[in-house]
mmCIF file of N, CA, C and O in Angstrom:
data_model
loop_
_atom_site.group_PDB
_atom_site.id
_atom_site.type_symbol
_atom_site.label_atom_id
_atom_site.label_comp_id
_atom_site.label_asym_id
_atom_site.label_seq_id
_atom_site.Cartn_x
_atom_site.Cartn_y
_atom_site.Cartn_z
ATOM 1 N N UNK G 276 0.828 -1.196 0.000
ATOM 2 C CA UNK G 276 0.000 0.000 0.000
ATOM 3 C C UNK G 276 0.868 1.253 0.000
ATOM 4 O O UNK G 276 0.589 2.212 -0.720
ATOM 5 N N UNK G 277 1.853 1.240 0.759
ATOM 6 C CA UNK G 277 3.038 2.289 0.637
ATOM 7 C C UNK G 277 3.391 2.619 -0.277
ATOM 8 O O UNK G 277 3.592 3.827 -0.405
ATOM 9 N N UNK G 278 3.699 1.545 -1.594
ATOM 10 C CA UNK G 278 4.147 1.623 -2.614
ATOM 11 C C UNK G 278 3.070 2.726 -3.509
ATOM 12 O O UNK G 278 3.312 3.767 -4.118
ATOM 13 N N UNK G 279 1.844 1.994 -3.277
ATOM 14 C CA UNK G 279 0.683 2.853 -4.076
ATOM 15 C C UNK G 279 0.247 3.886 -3.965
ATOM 16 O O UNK G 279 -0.518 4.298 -4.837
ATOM 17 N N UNK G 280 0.593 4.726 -2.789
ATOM 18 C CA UNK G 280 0.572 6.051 -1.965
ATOM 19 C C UNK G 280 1.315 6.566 -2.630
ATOM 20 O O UNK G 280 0.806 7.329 -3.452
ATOM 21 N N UNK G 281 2.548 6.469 -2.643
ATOM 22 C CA UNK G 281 3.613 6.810 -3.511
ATOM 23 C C UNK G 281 3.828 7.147 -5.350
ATOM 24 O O UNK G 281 4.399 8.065 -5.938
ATOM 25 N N UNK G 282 3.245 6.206 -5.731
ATOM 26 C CA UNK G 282 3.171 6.197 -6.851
ATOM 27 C C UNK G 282 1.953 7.332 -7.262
ATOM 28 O O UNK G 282 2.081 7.991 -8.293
ATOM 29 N N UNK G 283 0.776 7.504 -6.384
ATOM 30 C CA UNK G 283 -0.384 8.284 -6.661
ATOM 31 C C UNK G 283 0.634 9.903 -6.237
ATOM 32 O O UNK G 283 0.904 10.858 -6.966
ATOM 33 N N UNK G 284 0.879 9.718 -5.216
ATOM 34 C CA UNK G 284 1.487 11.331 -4.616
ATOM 35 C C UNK G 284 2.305 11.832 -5.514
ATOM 36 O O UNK G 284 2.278 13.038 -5.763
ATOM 37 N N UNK G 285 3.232 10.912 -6.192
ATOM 38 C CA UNK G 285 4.680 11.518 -7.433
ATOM 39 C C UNK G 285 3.721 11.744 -8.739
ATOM 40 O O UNK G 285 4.157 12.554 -9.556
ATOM 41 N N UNK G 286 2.838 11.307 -8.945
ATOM 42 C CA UNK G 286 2.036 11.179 -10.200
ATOM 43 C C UNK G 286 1.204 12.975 -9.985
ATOM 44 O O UNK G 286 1.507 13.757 -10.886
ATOM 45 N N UNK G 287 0.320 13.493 -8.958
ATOM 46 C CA UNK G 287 -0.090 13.917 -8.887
ATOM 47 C C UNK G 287 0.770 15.191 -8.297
ATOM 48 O O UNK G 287 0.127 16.135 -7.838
ATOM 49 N N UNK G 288 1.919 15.231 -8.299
ATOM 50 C CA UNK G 288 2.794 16.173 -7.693
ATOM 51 C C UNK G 288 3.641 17.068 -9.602
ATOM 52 O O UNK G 288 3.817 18.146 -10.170
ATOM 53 N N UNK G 289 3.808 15.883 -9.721
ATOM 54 C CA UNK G 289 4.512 15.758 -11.221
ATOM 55 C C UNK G 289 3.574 16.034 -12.487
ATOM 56 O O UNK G 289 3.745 17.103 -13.072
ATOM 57 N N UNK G 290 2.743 15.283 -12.884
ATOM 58 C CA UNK G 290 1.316 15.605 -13.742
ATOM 59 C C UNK G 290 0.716 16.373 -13.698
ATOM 60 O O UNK G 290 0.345 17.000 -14.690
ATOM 61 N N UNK G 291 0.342 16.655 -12.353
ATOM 62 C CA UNK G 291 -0.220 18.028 -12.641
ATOM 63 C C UNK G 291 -0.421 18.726 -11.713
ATOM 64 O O UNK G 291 -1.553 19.008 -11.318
ATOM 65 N N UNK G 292 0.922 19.239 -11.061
ATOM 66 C CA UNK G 292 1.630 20.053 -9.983
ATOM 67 C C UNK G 292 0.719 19.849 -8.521
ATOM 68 O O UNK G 292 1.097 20.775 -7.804
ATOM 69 N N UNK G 293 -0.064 19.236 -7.952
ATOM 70 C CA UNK G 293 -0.658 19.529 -6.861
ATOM 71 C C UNK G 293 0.132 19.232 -5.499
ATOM 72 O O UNK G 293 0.792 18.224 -5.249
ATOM 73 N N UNK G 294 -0.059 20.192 -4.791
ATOM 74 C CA UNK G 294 0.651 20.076 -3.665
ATOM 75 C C UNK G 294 -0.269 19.693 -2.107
ATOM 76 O O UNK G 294 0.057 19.009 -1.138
ATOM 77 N N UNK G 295 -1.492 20.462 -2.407
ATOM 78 C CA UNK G 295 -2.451 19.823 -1.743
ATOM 79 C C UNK G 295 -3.750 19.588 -1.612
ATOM 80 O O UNK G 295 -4.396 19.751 -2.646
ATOM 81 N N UNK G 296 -4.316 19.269 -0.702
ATOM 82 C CA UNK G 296 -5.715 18.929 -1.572
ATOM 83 C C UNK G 296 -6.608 19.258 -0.094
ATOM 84 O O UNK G 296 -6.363 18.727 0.988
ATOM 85 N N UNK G 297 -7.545 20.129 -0.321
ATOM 86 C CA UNK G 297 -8.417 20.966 0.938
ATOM 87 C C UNK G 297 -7.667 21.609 1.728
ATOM 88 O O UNK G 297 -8.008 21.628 2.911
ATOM 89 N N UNK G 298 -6.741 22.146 1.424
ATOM 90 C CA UNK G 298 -5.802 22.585 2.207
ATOM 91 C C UNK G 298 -4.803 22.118 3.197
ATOM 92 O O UNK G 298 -4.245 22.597 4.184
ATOM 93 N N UNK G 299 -4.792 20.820 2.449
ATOM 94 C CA UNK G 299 -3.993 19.736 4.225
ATOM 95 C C UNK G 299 -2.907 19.060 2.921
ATOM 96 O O UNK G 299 -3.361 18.392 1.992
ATOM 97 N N UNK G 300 -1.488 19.373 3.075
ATOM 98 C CA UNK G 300 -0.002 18.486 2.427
ATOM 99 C C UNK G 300 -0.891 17.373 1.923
ATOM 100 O O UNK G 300 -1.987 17.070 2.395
ATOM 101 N N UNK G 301 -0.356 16.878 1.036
ATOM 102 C CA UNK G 301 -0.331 15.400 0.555
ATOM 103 C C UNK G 301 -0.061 14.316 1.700
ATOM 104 O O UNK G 301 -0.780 13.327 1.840
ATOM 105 N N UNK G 302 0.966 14.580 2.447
ATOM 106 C CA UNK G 302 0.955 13.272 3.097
ATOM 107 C C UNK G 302 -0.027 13.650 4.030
ATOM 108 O O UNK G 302 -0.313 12.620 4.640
ATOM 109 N N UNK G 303 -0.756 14.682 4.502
ATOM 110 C CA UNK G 303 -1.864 14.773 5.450
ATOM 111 C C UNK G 303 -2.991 13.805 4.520
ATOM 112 O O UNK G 303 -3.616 12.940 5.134
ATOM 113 N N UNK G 304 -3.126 13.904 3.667
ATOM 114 C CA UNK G 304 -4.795 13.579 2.704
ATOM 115 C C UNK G 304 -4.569 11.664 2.661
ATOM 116 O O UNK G 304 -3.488 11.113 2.452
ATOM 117 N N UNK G 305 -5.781 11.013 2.897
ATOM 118 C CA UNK G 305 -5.730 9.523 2.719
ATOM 119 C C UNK G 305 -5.241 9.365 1.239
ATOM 120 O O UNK G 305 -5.174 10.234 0.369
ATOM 121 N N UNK G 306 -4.792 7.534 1.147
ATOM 122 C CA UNK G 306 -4.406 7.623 -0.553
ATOM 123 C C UNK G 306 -5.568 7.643 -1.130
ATOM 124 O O UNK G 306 -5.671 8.240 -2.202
ATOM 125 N N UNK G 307 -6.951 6.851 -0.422
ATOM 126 C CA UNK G 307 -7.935 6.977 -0.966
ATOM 127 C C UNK G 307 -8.656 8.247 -1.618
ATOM 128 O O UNK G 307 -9.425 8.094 -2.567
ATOM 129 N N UNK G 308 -8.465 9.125 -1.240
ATOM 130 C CA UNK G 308 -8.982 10.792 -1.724
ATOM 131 C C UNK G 308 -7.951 10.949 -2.736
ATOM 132 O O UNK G 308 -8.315 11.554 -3.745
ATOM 133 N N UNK G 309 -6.806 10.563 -2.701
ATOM 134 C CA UNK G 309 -5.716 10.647 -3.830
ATOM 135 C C UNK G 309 -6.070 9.849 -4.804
ATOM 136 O O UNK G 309 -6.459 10.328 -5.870
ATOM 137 N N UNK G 310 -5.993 8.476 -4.600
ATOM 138 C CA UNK G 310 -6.829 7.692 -5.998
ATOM 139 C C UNK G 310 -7.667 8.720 -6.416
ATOM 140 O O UNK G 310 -7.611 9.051 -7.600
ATOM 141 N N UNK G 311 -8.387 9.252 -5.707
ATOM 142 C CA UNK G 311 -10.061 9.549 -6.551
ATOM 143 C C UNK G 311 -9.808 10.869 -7.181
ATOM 144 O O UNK G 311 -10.345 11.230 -8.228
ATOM 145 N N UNK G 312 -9.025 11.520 -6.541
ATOM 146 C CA UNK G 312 -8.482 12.943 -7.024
ATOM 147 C C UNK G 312 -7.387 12.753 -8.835
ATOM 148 O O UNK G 312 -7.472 13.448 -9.847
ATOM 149 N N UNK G 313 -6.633 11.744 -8.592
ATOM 150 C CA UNK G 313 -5.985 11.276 -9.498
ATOM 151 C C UNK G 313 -7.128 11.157 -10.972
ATOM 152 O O UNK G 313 -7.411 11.822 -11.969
ATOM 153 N N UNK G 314 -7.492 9.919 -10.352
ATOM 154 C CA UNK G 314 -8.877 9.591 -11.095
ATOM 155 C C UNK G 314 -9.481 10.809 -12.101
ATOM 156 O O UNK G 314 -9.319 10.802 -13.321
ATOM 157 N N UNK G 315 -9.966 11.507 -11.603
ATOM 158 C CA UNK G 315 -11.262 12.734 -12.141
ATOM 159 C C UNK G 315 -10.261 13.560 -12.629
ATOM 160 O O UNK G 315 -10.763 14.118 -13.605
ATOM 161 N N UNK G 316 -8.931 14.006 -12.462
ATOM 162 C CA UNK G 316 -7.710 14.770 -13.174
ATOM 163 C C UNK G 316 -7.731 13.896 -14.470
ATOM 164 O O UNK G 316 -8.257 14.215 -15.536
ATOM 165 N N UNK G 317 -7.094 12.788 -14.201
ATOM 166 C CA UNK G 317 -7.239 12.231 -16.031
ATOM 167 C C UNK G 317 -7.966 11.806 -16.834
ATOM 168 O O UNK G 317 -7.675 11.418 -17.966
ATOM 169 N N UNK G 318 -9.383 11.852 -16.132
ATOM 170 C CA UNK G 318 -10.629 11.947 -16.776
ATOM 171 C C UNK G 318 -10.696 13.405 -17.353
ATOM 172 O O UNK G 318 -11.154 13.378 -18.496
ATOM 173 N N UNK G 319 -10.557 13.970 -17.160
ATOM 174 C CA UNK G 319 -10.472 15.518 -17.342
ATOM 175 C C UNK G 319 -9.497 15.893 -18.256
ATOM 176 O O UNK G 319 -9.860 16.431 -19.302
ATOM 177 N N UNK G 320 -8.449 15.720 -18.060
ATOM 178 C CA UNK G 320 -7.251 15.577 -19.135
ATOM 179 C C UNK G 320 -7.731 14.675 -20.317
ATOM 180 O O UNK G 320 -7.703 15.234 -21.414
ATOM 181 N N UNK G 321 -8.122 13.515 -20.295
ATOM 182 C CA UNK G 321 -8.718 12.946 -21.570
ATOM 183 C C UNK G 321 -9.776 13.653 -22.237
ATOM 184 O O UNK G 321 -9.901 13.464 -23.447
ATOM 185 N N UNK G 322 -10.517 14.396 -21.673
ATOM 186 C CA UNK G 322 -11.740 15.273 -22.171
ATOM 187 C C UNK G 322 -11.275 16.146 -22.409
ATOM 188 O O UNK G 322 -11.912 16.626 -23.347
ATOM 189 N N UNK G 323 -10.189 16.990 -22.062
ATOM 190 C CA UNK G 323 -10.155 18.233 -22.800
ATOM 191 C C UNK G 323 -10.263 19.141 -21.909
ATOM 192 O O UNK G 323 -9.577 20.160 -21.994
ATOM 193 N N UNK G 324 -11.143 18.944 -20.888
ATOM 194 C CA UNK G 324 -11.887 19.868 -19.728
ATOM 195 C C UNK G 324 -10.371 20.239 -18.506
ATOM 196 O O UNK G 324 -9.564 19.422 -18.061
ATOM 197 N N UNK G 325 -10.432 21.499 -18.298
ATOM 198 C CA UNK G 325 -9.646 21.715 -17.004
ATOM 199 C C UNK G 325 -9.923 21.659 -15.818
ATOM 200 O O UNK G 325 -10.860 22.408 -15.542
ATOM 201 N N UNK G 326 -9.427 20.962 -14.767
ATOM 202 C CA UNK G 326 -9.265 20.758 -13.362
ATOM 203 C C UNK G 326 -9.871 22.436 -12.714
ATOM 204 O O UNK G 326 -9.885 22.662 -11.504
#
């Protein structure tokens, strides 16, 4: 699971600069809100539509 935290946080730090999310660091936010945050960014990026 560490691994996958990781991989979501560098993805979403790197892709498309976020540093945090409701106002609380990345490592404050669950990975779960990160999956989902991830998620709806490259849904969005595939559409065309901006974040």
């Amino acid at each position: 699971m560490k691994l996958l935290r990781h991989a979501v946080m560098d993805k979403l730090q790197k892709q498309f600069g976020v540093q945090q999310v409701g106002g609380k660091p990345l490592n404050d936010v669950s990975t779960t809100e990160m999956h989902d945050l991830l998620g709806r960014l490259e849904m969005e990026q595939r559409s065309g539509r901006s974040a």
